């Protein structure tokens, strides 16, 4: 098993990639600088008091008691309140007409994403990797299918709880391209820590192409009979046969009881939609880098890699069948 490749920027409130995060970053710096200055002032007063206490023990100057104990804290807290209030975004701002709409539903322990694009009219279901067009407002509808989770992508905005039975809204706009890591920020169970979300912000044209691709059904299988079979060297044909076998294993093992692959089996809603699983950066909601070897490892040893995940380990699968299944899933770009 290979360690996850870090394809994303390390999450930091101080490296914003969106308007809301920019405000939070500014406030964070002001708070840290302000706190450092106050700390310095208090230390200087303490030093002064220690030096003077030898001379007049038990005597506190009046200006220190009233000034430092009442006037200064009242002034600082009032200034912070006004400053913070001015920067608080309007309560649930109405989305612009062209805003992309994404329904994000948290599950134990993964993210379901439903896109609705009023411009192109496309509706697409995917999982665990949120793509955003740079510069375009995106309205997120955040909910949960089971327990309380919390949506947090530090580069984009602050945390918003995801509560079963209600939809909380968050308006985000990516200001630059990049891959940003998000994390469930409300303890939800055993694998709360491995409930990561990756945000891929890309130029609008690249996003439109991505959304169009995600809206397509799963990649068609090559027909083994149609693949030329040069004497003595049949790797292409073997590969095609393996993909066909992989799809068969998917159906025989009833993976489709939980997972949909559009164009193959589309009824299930319990697990992530796998129609284009091969195109994603990670497996298991940010747990493993998406490579064929990791795909096989993930399917066979889910409960070792992510104990408590809702998918059982496919320990009984023959090595050849497992390889074929992993190859087919990885081919679903
Ligand atoms: Cu979901 Cu913590």
XYZ file of C-alpha atoms and ligand atoms in Angstrom:
335
model
C 0.000 0.000 0.000
C 1.391 3.361 -0.976
C 1.022 6.372 1.297
C -1.419 9.027 0.065
C 0.277 11.448 -2.277
C -0.353 14.988 -1.129
C -1.735 16.621 -4.234
C -3.365 19.433 -2.318
C -2.267 22.632 -0.613
C -1.922 22.120 3.126
C -5.077 23.515 4.737
C -4.438 26.909 6.304
C -6.730 29.746 7.291
C -3.866 32.096 6.385
C -3.784 31.049 2.702
C -7.231 32.072 1.481
C -8.589 31.227 -1.975
C -11.982 32.888 -1.677
C -13.724 36.063 -0.436
C -15.044 34.650 2.835
C -11.687 33.034 3.645
C -9.943 36.335 2.844
C -12.019 38.091 5.512
C -11.277 35.329 8.029
C -7.536 35.514 7.236
C -7.536 39.311 7.755
C -9.361 38.985 11.085
C -7.023 36.177 12.186
C -3.932 38.304 11.574
C -5.476 41.299 13.390
C -6.370 39.078 16.357
C -2.894 37.542 16.540
C -1.071 40.880 16.251
C -3.473 42.505 18.741
C -3.101 39.634 21.212
C 0.704 39.783 20.899
C 0.709 43.538 21.617
C -1.552 43.133 24.665
C 0.609 40.239 25.918
C 3.697 42.447 25.555
C 2.025 45.310 27.427
C 0.942 43.028 30.299
C 4.446 41.536 30.566
C 5.955 45.021 30.718
C 3.515 46.018 33.461
C 4.290 42.816 35.335
C 8.014 43.526 35.157
C 7.395 47.061 36.344
C 5.233 45.809 39.233
C 7.869 43.263 40.302
C 10.575 45.936 40.333
C 8.382 48.381 42.298
C 6.809 45.914 44.760
C 9.971 45.918 46.890
C 9.532 49.643 47.493
C 5.784 49.804 48.344
C 4.348 46.318 49.026
C 0.565 45.900 48.652
C 0.007 49.236 46.950
C -1.722 49.248 43.535
C -1.829 52.471 41.552
C -5.391 53.517 40.782
C -4.756 54.009 37.045
C -3.688 50.360 36.761
C -6.750 48.994 38.560
C -9.303 51.095 36.649
C -7.402 51.620 33.441
C -6.065 48.085 32.985
C -8.976 46.291 34.673
C -11.950 48.178 33.215
C -11.226 50.784 30.573
C -8.758 48.844 28.417
C -10.718 45.526 28.213
C -14.024 47.350 27.608
C -12.487 49.430 24.813
C -10.724 46.456 23.168
C -13.759 44.131 23.308
C -16.119 46.869 22.025
C -13.774 47.691 19.139
C -13.509 43.971 18.280
C -17.285 43.573 18.374
C -17.885 46.492 15.983
C -15.028 45.438 13.717
C -16.209 41.821 13.556
C -19.843 42.785 13.057
C -18.964 45.036 10.114
C -17.182 42.157 8.438
C -19.870 39.554 9.008
C -21.484 38.648 5.671
C -25.191 39.338 5.213
C -27.371 36.555 6.589
C -27.966 34.031 3.779
C -27.333 36.349 0.804
C -29.584 35.509 -2.159
C -27.599 33.664 -4.846
C -26.977 35.260 -8.219
C -28.987 33.786 -11.089
C -25.953 32.170 -12.682
C -24.688 30.701 -9.403
C -23.783 27.054 -9.644
C -25.752 25.018 -7.126
C -24.211 22.044 -5.361
C -26.082 19.920 -2.853
C -23.547 18.446 -0.430
C -24.833 15.576 1.718
C -22.583 14.201 4.428
C -22.662 10.463 5.091
C -20.706 8.275 7.524
C -17.847 8.834 6.247
C -18.027 10.400 2.800
C -19.546 13.289 0.854
C -22.258 13.084 -1.787
C -22.221 15.949 -4.311
C -25.137 16.898 -6.575
C -24.492 19.619 -9.114
C -27.133 21.740 -10.756
C -25.840 24.240 -13.297
C -28.539 26.764 -14.325
C -26.337 27.954 -17.215
C -25.764 24.623 -18.980
C -28.777 22.858 -17.444
C -26.618 19.927 -16.366
C -27.352 17.827 -13.292
C -24.619 15.514 -12.094
C -24.050 13.264 -9.056
C -20.559 12.504 -7.819
C -18.671 12.102 -4.525
C -15.796 13.287 -2.335
C -14.255 15.755 -4.803
C -15.862 19.174 -5.171
C -14.961 20.939 -8.418
C -15.525 24.701 -8.581
C -15.182 27.202 -11.448
C -12.813 30.032 -10.428
C -14.551 33.411 -10.121
C -18.119 32.087 -10.262
C -20.367 32.123 -7.194
C -21.351 28.670 -5.974
C -24.245 28.105 -3.602
C -23.753 25.042 -1.441
C -26.759 23.369 0.175
C -25.335 21.441 3.121
C -27.176 18.569 4.750
C -26.590 15.164 6.300
C -28.031 11.706 5.754
C -27.288 10.411 9.259
C -25.567 12.293 12.121
C -24.260 15.865 12.467
C -21.164 16.572 10.365
C -19.533 19.897 9.523
C -18.297 21.285 6.219
C -14.928 22.999 6.484
C -12.608 23.993 3.663
C -10.301 26.571 5.314
C -9.164 28.003 1.956
C -12.778 28.844 1.015
C -14.822 29.764 4.091
C -15.561 29.068 7.740
C -17.252 25.956 9.129
C -20.937 25.208 8.591
C -22.679 22.355 10.377
C -24.458 19.691 8.334
C -27.549 18.647 10.234
C -29.945 15.823 9.301
C -33.350 17.113 8.258
C -32.296 20.638 7.359
C -30.274 22.415 4.679
C -27.733 25.084 5.620
C -26.506 27.354 2.854
C -23.030 28.637 2.134
C -22.072 30.921 -0.734
C -18.464 30.430 -1.849
C -16.353 31.788 -4.679
C -12.884 30.471 -5.449
C -10.512 33.316 -6.307
C -7.679 31.175 -7.680
C -7.112 27.706 -9.095
C -5.755 24.955 -6.880
C -6.609 21.814 -4.918
C -7.721 22.575 -1.376
C -8.347 20.069 1.364
C -11.492 20.136 3.427
C -12.295 18.108 6.485
C -15.387 17.094 8.424
C -15.183 19.391 11.457
C -17.789 17.853 13.762
C -17.022 14.564 15.487
C -19.307 12.055 13.780
C -17.885 8.642 14.646
C -14.969 6.278 14.314
C -13.718 7.599 10.980
C -14.397 11.302 11.520
C -10.674 11.964 10.897
C -10.738 10.167 7.536
C -13.697 12.124 6.249
C -11.803 14.473 3.957
C -13.075 16.395 0.967
C -10.942 17.785 -1.828
C -11.891 20.975 -3.615
C -10.552 21.365 -7.141
C -10.882 24.998 -8.264
C -10.238 25.359 -11.991
C -10.784 27.895 -14.797
C -14.437 28.022 -15.976
C -13.720 26.325 -19.323
C -11.944 23.410 -17.608
C -14.796 23.160 -15.096
C -17.452 23.069 -17.846
C -15.528 20.297 -19.628
C -15.215 18.387 -16.356
C -18.953 18.732 -15.584
C -19.883 17.609 -19.101
C -17.627 14.543 -18.703
C -19.095 13.692 -15.286
C -22.591 13.868 -16.764
C -21.789 11.096 -19.245
C -22.497 7.452 -18.399
C -19.574 5.166 -17.530
C -16.899 4.569 -20.166
C -18.013 1.841 -22.577
C -16.086 -1.415 -22.446
C -13.845 -2.349 -25.346
C -15.205 -5.393 -27.138
C -12.523 -8.092 -26.744
C -13.441 -9.477 -30.158
C -12.838 -6.072 -31.794
C -9.391 -5.606 -30.314
C -6.715 -6.791 -32.770
C -4.852 -9.836 -31.517
C -1.314 -9.732 -32.898
C 0.257 -13.187 -32.771
C 2.303 -13.736 -29.635
C 1.644 -10.264 -28.156
C -1.919 -9.829 -26.941
C -1.600 -7.272 -24.080
C -4.324 -4.990 -25.473
C -6.688 -7.892 -25.814
C -5.823 -9.204 -22.353
C -6.458 -5.760 -20.940
C -9.852 -5.552 -22.626
C -10.784 -8.993 -21.317
C -9.738 -7.959 -17.808
C -12.008 -4.877 -17.925
C -14.939 -7.028 -19.047
C -14.222 -9.450 -16.194
C -13.938 -6.522 -13.759
C -17.401 -5.256 -14.601
C -18.760 -8.781 -14.202
C -17.150 -9.095 -10.749
C -18.748 -5.751 -9.768
C -22.196 -7.110 -10.626
C -21.656 -10.663 -9.282
C -20.350 -9.393 -5.938
C -23.389 -7.082 -5.713
C -21.249 -3.953 -5.347
C -24.194 -2.314 -7.103
C -26.386 -2.889 -4.035
C -24.716 0.272 -2.642
C -22.861 1.894 -5.558
C -24.247 3.230 -8.818
C -22.281 3.241 -12.056
C -24.439 5.073 -14.577
C -24.856 2.965 -17.698
C -24.173 -0.263 -15.769
C -26.294 -0.270 -12.599
C -27.985 2.893 -11.365
C -30.433 2.101 -8.564
C -28.230 2.303 -5.478
C -27.751 5.432 -3.363
C -26.113 4.038 -0.196
C -22.482 4.487 -1.228
C -20.592 6.941 -3.431
C -21.526 7.045 -7.136
C -18.657 5.332 -8.980
C -19.491 6.316 -12.577
C -16.236 8.290 -12.871
C -14.360 7.032 -9.804
C -11.154 6.619 -11.837
C -11.008 10.376 -12.433
C -10.804 11.285 -8.738
C -7.636 12.134 -6.840
C -8.345 9.984 -3.776
C -10.175 6.868 -2.615
C -12.166 6.456 0.600
C -12.790 10.229 1.086
C -9.148 11.300 1.048
C -7.785 8.090 2.567
C -5.630 6.672 -0.285
C -4.235 8.178 -3.483
C -6.256 6.893 -6.436
C -3.942 4.350 -8.085
C -4.891 0.847 -9.335
C -2.791 -0.864 -6.614
C -4.508 1.224 -3.935
C -7.917 0.535 -5.515
C -7.406 -3.230 -5.087
C -6.064 -2.743 -1.554
C -9.005 -0.515 -0.621
C -11.622 -2.991 -1.921
C -9.983 -6.026 -0.303
C -9.023 -4.432 3.027
C -11.505 -1.611 3.601
C -11.905 -2.480 7.275
C -8.136 -2.448 7.847
C -7.588 0.825 5.998
C -10.683 2.570 7.408
C -12.213 0.508 10.251
C -15.868 1.344 10.767
C -16.458 2.471 7.181
C -19.782 1.174 5.877
C -18.131 -1.024 3.200
C -17.074 -4.561 4.156
C -13.619 -5.859 3.182
C -13.807 -8.104 0.100
C -11.411 -10.625 1.654
C -12.871 -13.649 -0.144
C -12.268 -12.277 -3.628
C -9.796 -14.286 -5.775
C -6.643 -12.260 -6.607
C -7.396 -12.311 -10.357
C -10.988 -11.163 -9.794
C -9.816 -8.417 -7.429
C -7.241 -7.237 -9.968
C -9.861 -7.176 -12.710
C -12.367 -5.283 -10.518
C -9.724 -2.695 -9.575
C -8.642 -2.326 -13.211
C -12.239 -1.741 -14.342
C -12.996 0.768 -11.556
C -9.744 2.636 -12.271
C -10.684 2.765 -15.977
C -13.897 4.695 -15.157
C -12.405 8.118 -15.853
Cu -18.302 13.520 9.526
Cu -16.929 14.105 11.323
